[in-house]
């Protein structure tokens, strides 16, 4: 079974631009979560989608948004990029919520200059 | 809101010795607890989880963890460390009850494990 895939793997953007990251979950998984990982803050939860509905949202500004499609694939968008948005963005999928463990993709490394 | 504390930023252990990576948590009601490992430039890999039942949980690669409700701890252990166990380890918690406020999976800051040959 193929794992979680994320595209692109690396991205360099300029401050003020916007970016869209994509995540394809493991086949049969209906829940997708997004995390931001930085050396200083660790892993911070962005949002979680289940069956195309956002079920949970972390404490990030409205510049961060996401969506999930009917095939469970998910995208996240960051508008008006800031230098502090430079991070590794991780996507994780699970069969459902609660007891199910999450399976992580390799991440998208975003650098904002 | 729930939280996870991993009190040690780094743990060093000699190859062949037992290892422990500590984790304490705070959550409303009963917890679901998870351990993940991250190798350099990779995503996180699931190691084990505690949902209910036996307090000693066994997982991948010879790792196990002990759930202690009174001490709100979920320490990761391995009887004999390997150099290949060197990585970043994350503990995570979410409440068992979806109505208990924030239902997201919350991670600790991670503990870097170095196994010395």
PDB file of N, CA and C in Angstrom, chain A residues 13-87:
ATOM      1  N   UNK A  13       9.696  30.457  -1.705  1.00  0.00           N
ATOM      2  CA  UNK A  13       8.778  31.530  -2.063  1.00  0.00           C
ATOM      3  C   UNK A  13       9.284  32.842  -1.484  1.00  0.00           C
ATOM      4  N   UNK A  14       8.752  33.920  -2.033  1.00  0.00           N
ATOM      5  CA  UNK A  14       9.103  35.253  -1.563  1.00  0.00           C
ATOM      6  C   UNK A  14       8.016  35.763  -0.626  1.00  0.00           C
ATOM      7  N   UNK A  15       8.424  36.544   0.340  1.00  0.00           N
ATOM      8  CA  UNK A  15       7.480  37.149   1.283  1.00  0.00           C
ATOM      9  C   UNK A  15       6.350  37.844   0.526  1.00  0.00           C
ATOM     10  N   UNK A  16       5.135  37.631   0.963  1.00  0.00           N
ATOM     11  CA  UNK A  16       3.971  38.237   0.332  1.00  0.00           C
ATOM     12  C   UNK A  16       3.266  37.341  -0.679  1.00  0.00           C
ATOM     13  N   UNK A  17       3.978  36.326  -1.165  1.00  0.00           N
ATOM     14  CA  UNK A  17       3.349  35.402  -2.108  1.00  0.00           C
ATOM     15  C   UNK A  17       2.435  34.432  -1.368  1.00  0.00           C
ATOM     16  N   UNK A  18       1.749  33.610  -2.150  1.00  0.00           N
ATOM     17  CA  UNK A  18       0.934  32.570  -1.548  1.00  0.00           C
ATOM     18  C   UNK A  18       1.422  31.212  -2.045  1.00  0.00           C
ATOM     19  N   UNK A  19       1.055  30.154  -1.322  1.00  0.00           N
ATOM     20  CA  UNK A  19       1.534  28.828  -1.684  1.00  0.00           C
ATOM     21  C   UNK A  19       0.438  27.807  -1.408  1.00  0.00           C
ATOM     22  N   UNK A  20       0.390  26.769  -2.229  1.00  0.00           N
ATOM     23  CA  UNK A  20      -0.538  25.662  -2.024  1.00  0.00           C
ATOM     24  C   UNK A  20       0.245  24.367  -1.941  1.00  0.00           C
ATOM     25  N   UNK A  21       0.006  23.618  -0.879  1.00  0.00           N
ATOM     26  CA  UNK A  21       0.662  22.332  -0.673  1.00  0.00           C
ATOM     27  C   UNK A  21      -0.380  21.235  -0.801  1.00  0.00           C
ATOM     28  N   UNK A  22       0.052  20.096  -1.335  1.00  0.00           N
ATOM     29  CA  UNK A  22      -0.881  19.018  -1.603  1.00  0.00           C
ATOM     30  C   UNK A  22      -0.515  17.759  -0.833  1.00  0.00           C
ATOM     31  N   UNK A  23      -1.526  16.996  -0.465  1.00  0.00           N
ATOM     32  CA  UNK A  23      -1.330  15.768   0.301  1.00  0.00           C
ATOM     33  C   UNK A  23      -2.285  14.698  -0.212  1.00  0.00           C
ATOM     34  N   UNK A  24      -1.738  13.543  -0.529  1.00  0.00           N
ATOM     35  CA  UNK A  24      -2.558  12.389  -0.911  1.00  0.00           C
ATOM     36  C   UNK A  24      -2.454  11.344   0.181  1.00  0.00           C
ATOM     37  N   UNK A  25      -3.556  11.035   0.857  1.00  0.00           N
ATOM     38  CA  UNK A  25      -3.508  10.092   1.980  1.00  0.00           C
ATOM     39  C   UNK A  25      -3.395   8.651   1.505  1.00  0.00           C
ATOM     40  N   UNK A  26      -3.170   7.781   2.461  1.00  0.00           N
ATOM     41  CA  UNK A  26      -3.179   6.347   2.184  1.00  0.00           C
ATOM     42  C   UNK A  26      -4.586   5.956   1.732  1.00  0.00           C
ATOM     43  N   UNK A  27      -4.650   5.072   0.763  1.00  0.00           N
ATOM     44  CA  UNK A  27      -5.937   4.640   0.234  1.00  0.00           C
ATOM     45  C   UNK A  27      -6.819   4.096   1.355  1.00  0.00           C
ATOM     46  N   UNK A  28      -8.048   4.605   1.423  1.00  0.00           N
ATOM     47  CA  UNK A  28      -8.981   4.149   2.450  1.00  0.00           C
ATOM     48  C   UNK A  28      -8.997   5.023   3.695  1.00  0.00           C
ATOM     49  N   UNK A  29      -8.024   5.893   3.825  1.00  0.00           N
ATOM     50  CA  UNK A  29      -7.993   6.809   4.965  1.00  0.00           C
ATOM     51  C   UNK A  29      -8.870   8.014   4.664  1.00  0.00           C
ATOM     52  N   UNK A  30      -9.679   8.388   5.647  1.00  0.00           N
ATOM     53  CA  UNK A  30     -10.612   9.489   5.435  1.00  0.00           C
ATOM     54  C   UNK A  30     -10.246  10.744   6.221  1.00  0.00           C
ATOM     55  N   UNK A  31      -9.286  10.619   7.127  1.00  0.00           N
ATOM     56  CA  UNK A  31      -8.904  11.763   7.949  1.00  0.00           C
ATOM     57  C   UNK A  31      -7.519  12.251   7.529  1.00  0.00           C
ATOM     58  N   UNK A  32      -7.396  13.553   7.368  1.00  0.00           N
ATOM     59  CA  UNK A  32      -6.105  14.168   7.023  1.00  0.00           C
ATOM     60  C   UNK A  32      -5.850  15.319   7.984  1.00  0.00           C
ATOM     61  N   UNK A  33      -4.651  15.328   8.546  1.00  0.00           N
ATOM     62  CA  UNK A  33      -4.247  16.413   9.439  1.00  0.00           C
ATOM     63  C   UNK A  33      -2.997  17.080   8.891  1.00  0.00           C
ATOM     64  N   UNK A  34      -2.845  18.342   9.216  1.00  0.00           N
ATOM     65  CA  UNK A  34      -1.672  19.105   8.789  1.00  0.00           C
ATOM     66  C   UNK A  34      -0.963  19.663  10.025  1.00  0.00           C
ATOM     67  N   UNK A  35       0.377  19.654   9.974  1.00  0.00           N
ATOM     68  CA  UNK A  35       1.192  20.165  11.054  1.00  0.00           C
ATOM     69  C   UNK A  35       2.309  21.038  10.482  1.00  0.00           C
ATOM     70  N   UNK A  36       2.708  22.009  11.279  1.00  0.00           N
ATOM     71  CA  UNK A  36       3.877  22.817  10.970  1.00  0.00           C
ATOM     72  C   UNK A  36       4.983  22.424  11.943  1.00  0.00           C
ATOM     73  N   UNK A  37       6.146  22.098  11.408  1.00  0.00           N
ATOM     74  CA  UNK A  37       7.264  21.729  12.275  1.00  0.00           C
ATOM     75  C   UNK A  37       8.408  22.712  12.100  1.00  0.00           C
ATOM     76  N   UNK A  38       8.813  23.320  13.197  1.00  0.00           N
ATOM     77  CA  UNK A  38       9.956  24.226  13.220  1.00  0.00           C
ATOM     78  C   UNK A  38      10.851  23.848  14.390  1.00  0.00           C
ATOM     79  N   UNK A  39      12.145  24.181  14.311  1.00  0.00           N
ATOM     80  CA  UNK A  39      13.059  23.818  15.405  1.00  0.00           C
ATOM     81  C   UNK A  39      12.646  24.443  16.740  1.00  0.00           C
ATOM     82  N   UNK A  40      12.117  25.648  16.698  1.00  0.00           N
ATOM     83  CA  UNK A  40      11.790  26.336  17.940  1.00  0.00           C
ATOM     84  C   UNK A  40      10.462  25.933  18.554  1.00  0.00           C
ATOM     85  N   UNK A  41       9.472  25.698  17.720  1.00  0.00           N
ATOM     86  CA  UNK A  41       8.111  25.430  18.206  1.00  0.00           C
ATOM     87  C   UNK A  41       7.724  23.962  18.148  1.00  0.00           C
ATOM     88  N   UNK A  42       8.541  23.146  17.533  1.00  0.00           N
ATOM     89  CA  UNK A  42       8.194  21.732  17.434  1.00  0.00           C
ATOM     90  C   UNK A  42       7.070  21.516  16.440  1.00  0.00           C
ATOM     91  N   UNK A  43       6.224  20.527  16.735  1.00  0.00           N
ATOM     92  CA  UNK A  43       5.103  20.184  15.865  1.00  0.00           C
ATOM     93  C   UNK A  43       3.863  20.921  16.328  1.00  0.00           C
ATOM     94  N   UNK A  44       3.338  21.768  15.462  1.00  0.00           N
ATOM     95  CA  UNK A  44       2.130  22.503  15.819  1.00  0.00           C
ATOM     96  C   UNK A  44       1.006  22.121  14.876  1.00  0.00           C
ATOM     97  N   UNK A  45      -0.140  21.846  15.452  1.00  0.00           N
ATOM     98  CA  UNK A  45      -1.307  21.400  14.717  1.00  0.00           C
ATOM     99  C   UNK A  45      -1.937  22.556  13.944  1.00  0.00           C
ATOM    100  N   UNK A  46      -2.190  22.314  12.681  1.00  0.00           N
ATOM    101  CA  UNK A  46      -2.840  23.323  11.840  1.00  0.00           C
ATOM    102  C   UNK A  46      -4.335  23.065  11.722  1.00  0.00           C
ATOM    103  N   UNK A  47      -4.697  21.948  11.125  1.00  0.00           N
ATOM    104  CA  UNK A  47      -6.108  21.573  11.016  1.00  0.00           C
ATOM    105  C   UNK A  47      -6.239  20.092  10.684  1.00  0.00           C
ATOM    106  N   UNK A  48      -7.465  19.603  10.888  1.00  0.00           N
ATOM    107  CA  UNK A  48      -7.796  18.212  10.637  1.00  0.00           C
ATOM    108  C   UNK A  48      -9.094  18.154   9.845  1.00  0.00           C
ATOM    109  N   UNK A  49      -9.097  17.337   8.807  1.00  0.00           N
ATOM    110  CA  UNK A  49     -10.277  17.147   7.976  1.00  0.00           C
ATOM    111  C   UNK A  49     -10.718  15.701   8.027  1.00  0.00           C
ATOM    112  N   UNK A  50     -12.004  15.519   8.005  1.00  0.00           N
ATOM    113  CA  UNK A  50     -12.579  14.180   7.943  1.00  0.00           C
ATOM    114  C   UNK A  50     -13.796  14.257   7.043  1.00  0.00           C
ATOM    115  N   UNK A  51     -13.821  13.433   6.024  1.00  0.00           N
ATOM    116  CA  UNK A  51     -14.926  13.419   5.065  1.00  0.00           C
ATOM    117  C   UNK A  51     -15.269  14.822   4.585  1.00  0.00           C
ATOM    118  N   UNK A  52     -14.253  15.530   4.158  1.00  0.00           N
ATOM    119  CA  UNK A  52     -14.356  16.863   3.522  1.00  0.00           C
ATOM    120  C   UNK A  52     -14.745  17.974   4.499  1.00  0.00           C
ATOM    121  N   UNK A  53     -14.850  17.668   5.765  1.00  0.00           N
ATOM    122  CA  UNK A  53     -15.236  18.689   6.753  1.00  0.00           C
ATOM    123  C   UNK A  53     -14.073  18.974   7.683  1.00  0.00           C
ATOM    124  N   UNK A  54     -13.833  20.243   7.952  1.00  0.00           N
ATOM    125  CA  UNK A  54     -12.794  20.585   8.923  1.00  0.00           C
ATOM    126  C   UNK A  54     -13.318  20.282  10.315  1.00  0.00           C
ATOM    127  N   UNK A  55     -12.652  19.381  11.018  1.00  0.00           N
ATOM    128  CA  UNK A  55     -13.136  18.963  12.329  1.00  0.00           C
ATOM    129  C   UNK A  55     -12.429  19.679  13.468  1.00  0.00           C
ATOM    130  N   UNK A  56     -11.189  20.065  13.256  1.00  0.00           N
ATOM    131  CA  UNK A  56     -10.413  20.762  14.279  1.00  0.00           C
ATOM    132  C   UNK A  56      -9.508  21.779  13.605  1.00  0.00           C
ATOM    133  N   UNK A  57      -9.228  22.861  14.323  1.00  0.00           N
ATOM    134  CA  UNK A  57      -8.337  23.887  13.792  1.00  0.00           C
ATOM    135  C   UNK A  57      -7.414  24.338  14.895  1.00  0.00           C
ATOM    136  N   UNK A  58      -6.146  24.512  14.574  1.00  0.00           N
ATOM    137  CA  UNK A  58      -5.164  24.984  15.537  1.00  0.00           C
ATOM    138  C   UNK A  58      -5.145  26.499  15.607  1.00  0.00           C
ATOM    139  N   UNK A  59      -4.220  27.011  16.393  1.00  0.00           N
ATOM    140  CA  UNK A  59      -4.132  28.456  16.624  1.00  0.00           C
ATOM    141  C   UNK A  59      -3.225  29.139  15.617  1.00  0.00           C
ATOM    142  N   UNK A  60      -3.646  29.132  14.400  1.00  0.00           N
ATOM    143  CA  UNK A  60      -2.910  29.803  13.339  1.00  0.00           C
ATOM    144  C   UNK A  60      -3.791  30.891  12.743  1.00  0.00           C
ATOM    145  N   UNK A  61      -3.155  31.946  12.193  1.00  0.00           N
ATOM    146  CA  UNK A  61      -3.953  33.032  11.612  1.00  0.00           C
ATOM    147  C   UNK A  61      -4.734  32.554  10.386  1.00  0.00           C
ATOM    148  N   UNK A  62      -5.688  33.381   9.986  1.00  0.00           N
ATOM    149  CA  UNK A  62      -6.558  33.039   8.871  1.00  0.00           C
ATOM    150  C   UNK A  62      -5.835  32.910   7.539  1.00  0.00           C
ATOM    151  N   UNK A  63      -4.557  33.313   7.498  1.00  0.00           N
ATOM    152  CA  UNK A  63      -3.786  33.155   6.254  1.00  0.00           C
ATOM    153  C   UNK A  63      -3.585  31.671   5.907  1.00  0.00           C
ATOM    154  N   UNK A  64      -3.736  30.854   6.922  1.00  0.00           N
ATOM    155  CA  UNK A  64      -3.589  29.411   6.734  1.00  0.00           C
ATOM    156  C   UNK A  64      -4.981  28.807   6.530  1.00  0.00           C
ATOM    157  N   UNK A  65      -5.165  28.129   5.436  1.00  0.00           N
ATOM    158  CA  UNK A  65      -6.453  27.506   5.165  1.00  0.00           C
ATOM    159  C   UNK A  65      -6.229  26.159   4.511  1.00  0.00           C
ATOM    160  N   UNK A  66      -7.270  25.380   4.479  1.00  0.00           N
ATOM    161  CA  UNK A  66      -7.147  24.062   3.862  1.00  0.00           C
ATOM    162  C   UNK A  66      -8.480  23.582   3.345  1.00  0.00           C
ATOM    163  N   UNK A  67      -8.427  22.452   2.686  1.00  0.00           N
ATOM    164  CA  UNK A  67      -9.656  21.809   2.252  1.00  0.00           C
ATOM    165  C   UNK A  67      -9.365  20.344   1.966  1.00  0.00           C
ATOM    166  N   UNK A  68     -10.436  19.574   1.920  1.00  0.00           N
ATOM    167  CA  UNK A  68     -10.314  18.161   1.595  1.00  0.00           C
ATOM    168  C   UNK A  68     -11.319  17.840   0.503  1.00  0.00           C
ATOM    169  N   UNK A  69     -10.899  17.041  -0.431  1.00  0.00           N
ATOM    170  CA  UNK A  69     -11.736  16.692  -1.566  1.00  0.00           C
ATOM    171  C   UNK A  69     -12.445  15.364  -1.319  1.00  0.00           C
ATOM    172  N   UNK A  70     -13.356  15.041  -2.202  1.00  0.00           N
ATOM    173  CA  UNK A  70     -14.164  13.833  -2.016  1.00  0.00           C
ATOM    174  C   UNK A  70     -13.321  12.558  -2.055  1.00  0.00           C
ATOM    175  N   UNK A  71     -12.150  12.611  -2.670  1.00  0.00           N
ATOM    176  CA  UNK A  71     -11.266  11.431  -2.701  1.00  0.00           C
ATOM    177  C   UNK A  71     -10.288  11.433  -1.531  1.00  0.00           C
ATOM    178  N   UNK A  72     -10.535  12.288  -0.550  1.00  0.00           N
ATOM    179  CA  UNK A  72      -9.746  12.449   0.679  1.00  0.00           C
ATOM    180  C   UNK A  72      -8.440  13.203   0.495  1.00  0.00           C
ATOM    181  N   UNK A  73      -8.062  13.476  -0.730  1.00  0.00           N
ATOM    182  CA  UNK A  73      -6.871  14.312  -0.936  1.00  0.00           C
ATOM    183  C   UNK A  73      -7.092  15.678  -0.303  1.00  0.00           C
ATOM    184  N   UNK A  74      -6.004  16.282   0.155  1.00  0.00           N
ATOM    185  CA  UNK A  74      -6.144  17.554   0.867  1.00  0.00           C
ATOM    186  C   UNK A  74      -5.118  18.563   0.355  1.00  0.00           C
ATOM    187  N   UNK A  75      -5.487  19.799   0.451  1.00  0.00           N
ATOM    188  CA  UNK A  75      -4.562  20.894   0.146  1.00  0.00           C
ATOM    189  C   UNK A  75      -4.575  21.880   1.295  1.00  0.00           C
ATOM    190  N   UNK A  76      -3.435  22.509   1.507  1.00  0.00           N
ATOM    191  CA  UNK A  76      -3.416  23.643   2.417  1.00  0.00           C
ATOM    192  C   UNK A  76      -2.818  24.829   1.687  1.00  0.00           C
ATOM    193  N   UNK A  77      -3.311  25.989   2.028  1.00  0.00           N
ATOM    194  CA  UNK A  77      -2.901  27.224   1.373  1.00  0.00           C
ATOM    195  C   UNK A  77      -2.423  28.213   2.414  1.00  0.00           C
ATOM    196  N   UNK A  78      -1.339  28.874   2.105  1.00  0.00           N
ATOM    197  CA  UNK A  78      -0.871  29.959   2.968  1.00  0.00           C
ATOM    198  C   UNK A  78      -0.779  31.207   2.102  1.00  0.00           C
ATOM    199  N   UNK A  79      -1.500  32.233   2.478  1.00  0.00           N
ATOM    200  CA  UNK A  79      -1.474  33.476   1.708  1.00  0.00           C
ATOM    201  C   UNK A  79      -0.569  34.491   2.408  1.00  0.00           C
ATOM    202  N   UNK A  80      -0.160  35.482   1.668  1.00  0.00           N
ATOM    203  CA  UNK A  80       0.671  36.578   2.194  1.00  0.00           C
ATOM    204  C   UNK A  80       1.790  36.018   3.081  1.00  0.00           C
ATOM    205  N   UNK A  81       2.652  35.247   2.469  1.00  0.00           N
ATOM    206  CA  UNK A  81       3.702  34.553   3.213  1.00  0.00           C
ATOM    207  C   UNK A  81       4.588  35.515   3.994  1.00  0.00           C
ATOM    208  N   UNK A  82       4.965  35.052   5.185  1.00  0.00           N
ATOM    209  CA  UNK A  82       5.889  35.780   6.054  1.00  0.00           C
ATOM    210  C   UNK A  82       7.130  34.920   6.258  1.00  0.00           C
ATOM    211  N   UNK A  83       8.223  35.583   6.642  1.00  0.00           N
ATOM    212  CA  UNK A  83       9.472  34.853   6.863  1.00  0.00           C
ATOM    213  C   UNK A  83       9.279  33.738   7.891  1.00  0.00           C
ATOM    214  N   UNK A  84       8.455  33.998   8.880  1.00  0.00           N
ATOM    215  CA  UNK A  84       8.219  33.027   9.949  1.00  0.00           C
ATOM    216  C   UNK A  84       7.435  31.799   9.508  1.00  0.00           C
ATOM    217  N   UNK A  85       6.941  31.808   8.286  1.00  0.00           N
ATOM    218  CA  UNK A  85       6.214  30.636   7.775  1.00  0.00           C
ATOM    219  C   UNK A  85       7.167  29.565   7.262  1.00  0.00           C
ATOM    220  N   UNK A  86       8.448  29.881   7.203  1.00  0.00           N
ATOM    221  CA  UNK A  86       9.432  28.888   6.778  1.00  0.00           C
ATOM    222  C   UNK A  86       9.410  27.723   7.757  1.00  0.00           C
ATOM    223  N   UNK A  87       9.164  26.536   7.243  1.00  0.00           N
ATOM    224  CA  UNK A  87       8.992  25.379   8.110  1.00  0.00           C
ATOM    225  C   UNK A  87       8.853  24.121   7.260  1.00  0.00           C
TER     226      UNK A  87
END
